[in-house]
Amino acid sequence: MLLSEDETIERVIAEVGRLNMTLEPLRIQAWEAYGVTVSQLRVMHLIRQMGAPSQRELTLALKISGPTLSGMIDRLIQRGVIERRDDALDRRITRVSVTAEGDDVLRALEQAGHAVLGEALAAIGPAARQRLARDLASFATATEAVMNARATPHEPVAL
């Protein structure tokens, strides 16, 4: 039986929610094992991806307020997973980077996630994996476009 367009959209939303709930134990495991929240992990991933961004660059990328980010960075520094330092060319700029310990945390969590998803992907077979890869890429691009269109420079987004 073919679903209506509205039913299809509802089913996709429900399945994305189901997938998130299925993977939630990995996030909880991260909190327990490494003492880092999902929001903090998001910041760490972005810092690693950006190299050594300034705190201002991070607030713009994350669309959060400076004080919110500063508190999060302070907690991550106390945990030893990121470090703050002055910019080599302009001492007024503060840059943050992931420490070796922070990189180990991110790598361990990525490996755990990859193992679970790898097993699940192996179970669905090659044709389904190809379709899923194509469709998820399309969906991710569309989701990014919607989020970028909705974002305003003065409206912080909750983590």
PDB file of C-alpha atoms in Angstrom:
ATOM      1  CA  MET A   1       0.000   0.000   0.000  1.00  0.00           C
ATOM      2  CA  LEU A   2       1.349   3.381  -1.031  1.00  0.00           C
ATOM      3  CA  LEU A   3       1.347   6.075   1.636  1.00  0.00           C
ATOM      4  CA  SER A   4       0.001   9.563   0.990  1.00  0.00           C
ATOM      5  CA  GLU A   5       2.526  12.415   0.905  1.00  0.00           C
ATOM      6  CA  ASP A   6       1.499  13.535   4.420  1.00  0.00           C
ATOM      7  CA  GLU A   7       1.729   9.957   5.727  1.00  0.00           C
ATOM      8  CA  THR A   8       5.163   9.565   4.146  1.00  0.00           C
ATOM      9  CA  ILE A   9       6.433  12.757   5.775  1.00  0.00           C
ATOM     10  CA  GLU A  10       5.070  11.659   9.156  1.00  0.00           C
ATOM     11  CA  ARG A  11       6.668   8.246   8.771  1.00  0.00           C
ATOM     12  CA  VAL A  12      10.068   9.725   7.896  1.00  0.00           C
ATOM     13  CA  ILE A  13       9.886  12.067  10.902  1.00  0.00           C
ATOM     14  CA  ALA A  14       8.907   9.160  13.156  1.00  0.00           C
ATOM     15  CA  GLU A  15      11.747   6.970  11.843  1.00  0.00           C
ATOM     16  CA  VAL A  16      14.325   9.734  12.316  1.00  0.00           C
ATOM     17  CA  GLY A  17      13.077  10.079  15.894  1.00  0.00           C
ATOM     18  CA  ARG A  18      13.263   6.317  16.380  1.00  0.00           C
ATOM     19  CA  LEU A  19      16.843   6.265  15.086  1.00  0.00           C
ATOM     20  CA  ASN A  20      17.804   9.097  17.445  1.00  0.00           C
ATOM     21  CA  MET A  21      16.256   7.263  20.388  1.00  0.00           C
ATOM     22  CA  THR A  22      18.062   4.068  19.411  1.00  0.00           C
ATOM     23  CA  LEU A  23      21.406   5.884  19.359  1.00  0.00           C
ATOM     24  CA  GLU A  24      20.722   7.842  22.563  1.00  0.00           C
ATOM     25  CA  PRO A  25      22.479   5.230  24.770  1.00  0.00           C
ATOM     26  CA  LEU A  26      25.749   6.059  22.966  1.00  0.00           C
ATOM     27  CA  ARG A  27      25.332   9.711  23.964  1.00  0.00           C
ATOM     28  CA  ILE A  28      24.541   8.758  27.541  1.00  0.00           C
ATOM     29  CA  GLN A  29      27.584   6.484  27.555  1.00  0.00           C
ATOM     30  CA  ALA A  30      29.679   9.501  26.497  1.00  0.00           C
ATOM     31  CA  TRP A  31      28.363  11.556  29.399  1.00  0.00           C
ATOM     32  CA  GLU A  32      29.105   8.798  31.853  1.00  0.00           C
ATOM     33  CA  ALA A  33      32.469   7.685  30.480  1.00  0.00           C
ATOM     34  CA  TYR A  34      33.960  11.045  29.553  1.00  0.00           C
ATOM     35  CA  GLY A  35      31.981  13.579  31.559  1.00  0.00           C
ATOM     36  CA  VAL A  36      31.111  15.534  28.416  1.00  0.00           C
ATOM     37  CA  THR A  37      27.567  16.500  27.383  1.00  0.00           C
ATOM     38  CA  VAL A  38      26.226  16.258  23.846  1.00  0.00           C
ATOM     39  CA  SER A  39      26.338  20.061  23.541  1.00  0.00           C
ATOM     40  CA  GLN A  40      29.951  20.052  24.648  1.00  0.00           C
ATOM     41  CA  LEU A  41      30.732  17.264  22.165  1.00  0.00           C
ATOM     42  CA  ARG A  42      29.171  19.378  19.429  1.00  0.00           C
ATOM     43  CA  VAL A  43      31.455  22.272  20.368  1.00  0.00           C
ATOM     44  CA  MET A  44      34.491  19.975  20.452  1.00  0.00           C
ATOM     45  CA  HIS A  45      33.671  18.552  17.006  1.00  0.00           C
ATOM     46  CA  LEU A  46      33.291  22.038  15.577  1.00  0.00           C
ATOM     47  CA  ILE A  47      36.540  23.236  17.135  1.00  0.00           C
ATOM     48  CA  ARG A  48      38.365  20.249  15.677  1.00  0.00           C
ATOM     49  CA  GLN A  49      36.738  20.775  12.289  1.00  0.00           C
ATOM     50  CA  MET A  50      37.593  24.497  12.233  1.00  0.00           C
ATOM     51  CA  GLY A  51      41.170  24.009  13.438  1.00  0.00           C
ATOM     52  CA  ALA A  52      41.785  26.653  16.104  1.00  0.00           C
ATOM     53  CA  PRO A  53      38.878  29.078  15.797  1.00  0.00           C
ATOM     54  CA  SER A  54      38.494  32.255  17.780  1.00  0.00           C
ATOM     55  CA  GLN A  55      35.730  32.299  20.335  1.00  0.00           C
ATOM     56  CA  ARG A  56      33.922  34.860  18.151  1.00  0.00           C
ATOM     57  CA  GLU A  57      34.089  32.515  15.145  1.00  0.00           C
ATOM     58  CA  LEU A  58      32.602  29.772  17.299  1.00  0.00           C
ATOM     59  CA  THR A  59      29.717  31.920  18.558  1.00  0.00           C
ATOM     60  CA  LEU A  60      28.848  32.801  14.967  1.00  0.00           C
ATOM     61  CA  ALA A  61      29.113  29.198  13.762  1.00  0.00           C
ATOM     62  CA  LEU A  62      27.064  27.827  16.668  1.00  0.00           C
ATOM     63  CA  LYS A  63      24.646  30.766  16.749  1.00  0.00           C
ATOM     64  CA  ILE A  64      24.887  31.027  20.527  1.00  0.00           C
ATOM     65  CA  SER A  65      25.733  33.920  22.812  1.00  0.00           C
ATOM     66  CA  GLY A  66      29.280  34.714  23.902  1.00  0.00           C
ATOM     67  CA  PRO A  67      28.583  34.106  27.614  1.00  0.00           C
ATOM     68  CA  THR A  68      26.955  30.727  26.857  1.00  0.00           C
ATOM     69  CA  LEU A  69      29.981  29.671  24.829  1.00  0.00           C
ATOM     70  CA  SER A  70      32.435  31.009  27.412  1.00  0.00           C
ATOM     71  CA  GLY A  71      30.854  28.913  30.154  1.00  0.00           C
ATOM     72  CA  MET A  72      30.957  25.838  27.984  1.00  0.00           C
ATOM     73  CA  ILE A  73      34.581  26.459  27.024  1.00  0.00           C
ATOM     74  CA  ASP A  74      35.539  26.979  30.675  1.00  0.00           C
ATOM     75  CA  ARG A  75      34.014  23.596  31.585  1.00  0.00           C
ATOM     76  CA  LEU A  76      35.767  21.884  28.665  1.00  0.00           C
ATOM     77  CA  ILE A  77      39.098  23.440  29.680  1.00  0.00           C
ATOM     78  CA  GLN A  78      38.587  22.214  33.268  1.00  0.00           C
ATOM     79  CA  ARG A  79      37.904  18.749  31.832  1.00  0.00           C
ATOM     80  CA  GLY A  80      41.184  18.993  29.877  1.00  0.00           C
ATOM     81  CA  VAL A  81      39.658  18.386  26.440  1.00  0.00           C
ATOM     82  CA  ILE A  82      40.214  21.821  24.931  1.00  0.00           C
ATOM     83  CA  GLU A  83      42.653  24.649  25.530  1.00  0.00           C
ATOM     84  CA  ARG A  84      42.486  28.401  25.112  1.00  0.00           C
ATOM     85  CA  ARG A  85      45.416  30.497  23.910  1.00  0.00           C
ATOM     86  CA  ASP A  86      46.177  33.938  22.542  1.00  0.00           C
ATOM     87  CA  ASP A  87      46.414  34.355  18.778  1.00  0.00           C
ATOM     88  CA  ALA A  88      50.037  34.512  17.609  1.00  0.00           C
ATOM     89  CA  LEU A  89      49.430  37.639  15.497  1.00  0.00           C
ATOM     90  CA  ASP A  90      46.815  39.488  17.542  1.00  0.00           C
ATOM     91  CA  ARG A  91      46.812  38.985  21.309  1.00  0.00           C
ATOM     92  CA  ARG A  92      43.294  40.456  21.539  1.00  0.00           C
ATOM     93  CA  ILE A  93      41.993  37.289  19.863  1.00  0.00           C
ATOM     94  CA  THR A  94      41.572  34.130  21.905  1.00  0.00           C
ATOM     95  CA  ARG A  95      41.664  30.828  20.042  1.00  0.00           C
ATOM     96  CA  VAL A  96      40.539  27.413  21.235  1.00  0.00           C
ATOM     97  CA  SER A  97      41.706  24.002  20.133  1.00  0.00           C
ATOM     98  CA  VAL A  98      41.091  20.388  21.045  1.00  0.00           C
ATOM     99  CA  THR A  99      43.770  18.830  23.262  1.00  0.00           C
ATOM    100  CA  ALA A 100      45.230  15.370  22.695  1.00  0.00           C
ATOM    101  CA  GLU A 101      42.896  14.063  25.412  1.00  0.00           C
ATOM    102  CA  GLY A 102      39.932  15.739  23.716  1.00  0.00           C
ATOM    103  CA  ASP A 103      40.903  14.217  20.391  1.00  0.00           C
ATOM    104  CA  ASP A 104      41.048  10.795  22.086  1.00  0.00           C
ATOM    105  CA  VAL A 105      37.518  11.323  23.471  1.00  0.00           C
ATOM    106  CA  LEU A 106      36.145  12.323  20.062  1.00  0.00           C
ATOM    107  CA  ARG A 107      37.890   9.433  18.335  1.00  0.00           C
ATOM    108  CA  ALA A 108      36.595   6.885  20.878  1.00  0.00           C
ATOM    109  CA  LEU A 109      33.022   8.121  20.511  1.00  0.00           C
ATOM    110  CA  GLU A 110      33.249   8.139  16.724  1.00  0.00           C
ATOM    111  CA  GLN A 111      34.568   4.570  16.737  1.00  0.00           C
ATOM    112  CA  ALA A 112      31.717   3.420  18.982  1.00  0.00           C
ATOM    113  CA  GLY A 113      29.154   5.069  16.709  1.00  0.00           C
ATOM    114  CA  HIS A 114      30.791   3.710  13.575  1.00  0.00           C
ATOM    115  CA  ALA A 115      30.782   0.187  14.972  1.00  0.00           C
ATOM    116  CA  VAL A 116      27.055   0.258  15.736  1.00  0.00           C
ATOM    117  CA  LEU A 117      26.098   1.905  12.459  1.00  0.00           C
ATOM    118  CA  GLY A 118      28.488  -0.306  10.496  1.00  0.00           C
ATOM    119  CA  GLU A 119      26.822  -3.446  11.822  1.00  0.00           C
ATOM    120  CA  ALA A 120      23.370  -2.058  11.043  1.00  0.00           C
ATOM    121  CA  LEU A 121      24.417  -1.041   7.529  1.00  0.00           C
ATOM    122  CA  ALA A 122      25.916  -4.472   6.891  1.00  0.00           C
ATOM    123  CA  ALA A 123      22.558  -6.014   7.795  1.00  0.00           C
ATOM    124  CA  ILE A 124      20.595  -4.099   5.135  1.00  0.00           C
ATOM    125  CA  GLY A 125      22.687  -5.158   2.141  1.00  0.00           C
ATOM    126  CA  PRO A 126      24.558  -3.307  -0.611  1.00  0.00           C
ATOM    127  CA  ALA A 127      21.615  -2.044  -2.687  1.00  0.00           C
ATOM    128  CA  ALA A 128      19.845  -0.611   0.360  1.00  0.00           C
ATOM    129  CA  ARG A 129      23.130   0.988   1.526  1.00  0.00           C
ATOM    130  CA  GLN A 130      23.555   2.692  -1.858  1.00  0.00           C
ATOM    131  CA  ARG A 131      19.992   4.057  -1.779  1.00  0.00           C
ATOM    132  CA  LEU A 132      20.346   5.141   1.834  1.00  0.00           C
ATOM    133  CA  ALA A 133      23.639   6.944   1.175  1.00  0.00           C
ATOM    134  CA  ARG A 134      22.144   8.822  -1.765  1.00  0.00           C
ATOM    135  CA  ASP A 135      18.901   9.662   0.015  1.00  0.00           C
ATOM    136  CA  LEU A 136      20.560  10.725   3.273  1.00  0.00           C
ATOM    137  CA  ALA A 137      22.939  13.034   1.378  1.00  0.00           C
ATOM    138  CA  SER A 138      19.967  14.644  -0.347  1.00  0.00           C
ATOM    139  CA  PHE A 139      18.044  14.911   2.935  1.00  0.00           C
ATOM    140  CA  ALA A 140      21.044  16.388   4.802  1.00  0.00           C
ATOM    141  CA  THR A 141      21.541  19.010   2.078  1.00  0.00           C
ATOM    142  CA  ALA A 142      17.856  19.971   2.176  1.00  0.00           C
ATOM    143  CA  THR A 143      17.893  20.136   5.992  1.00  0.00           C
ATOM    144  CA  GLU A 144      20.982  22.373   5.965  1.00  0.00           C
ATOM    145  CA  ALA A 145      19.318  24.684   3.437  1.00  0.00           C
ATOM    146  CA  VAL A 146      16.186  24.966   5.591  1.00  0.00           C
ATOM    147  CA  MET A 147      18.222  25.646   8.745  1.00  0.00           C
ATOM    148  CA  ASN A 148      20.387  28.243   6.978  1.00  0.00           C
ATOM    149  CA  ALA A 149      17.295  29.983   5.616  1.00  0.00           C
ATOM    150  CA  ARG A 150      15.763  30.103   9.110  1.00  0.00           C
ATOM    151  CA  ALA A 151      18.897  31.331  10.885  1.00  0.00           C
ATOM    152  CA  THR A 152      19.159  34.968  11.804  1.00  0.00           C
ATOM    153  CA  PRO A 153      22.385  36.519  13.084  1.00  0.00           C
ATOM    154  CA  HIS A 154      20.773  37.841  16.279  1.00  0.00           C
ATOM    155  CA  GLU A 155      18.723  34.808  17.206  1.00  0.00           C
ATOM    156  CA  PRO A 156      20.680  32.252  19.265  1.00  0.00           C
ATOM    157  CA  VAL A 157      19.807  28.629  18.695  1.00  0.00           C
ATOM    158  CA  ALA A 158      19.583  26.416  21.772  1.00  0.00           C
ATOM    159  CA  LEU A 159      22.067  23.539  21.898  1.00  0.00           C
TER     160      LEU A 159
END
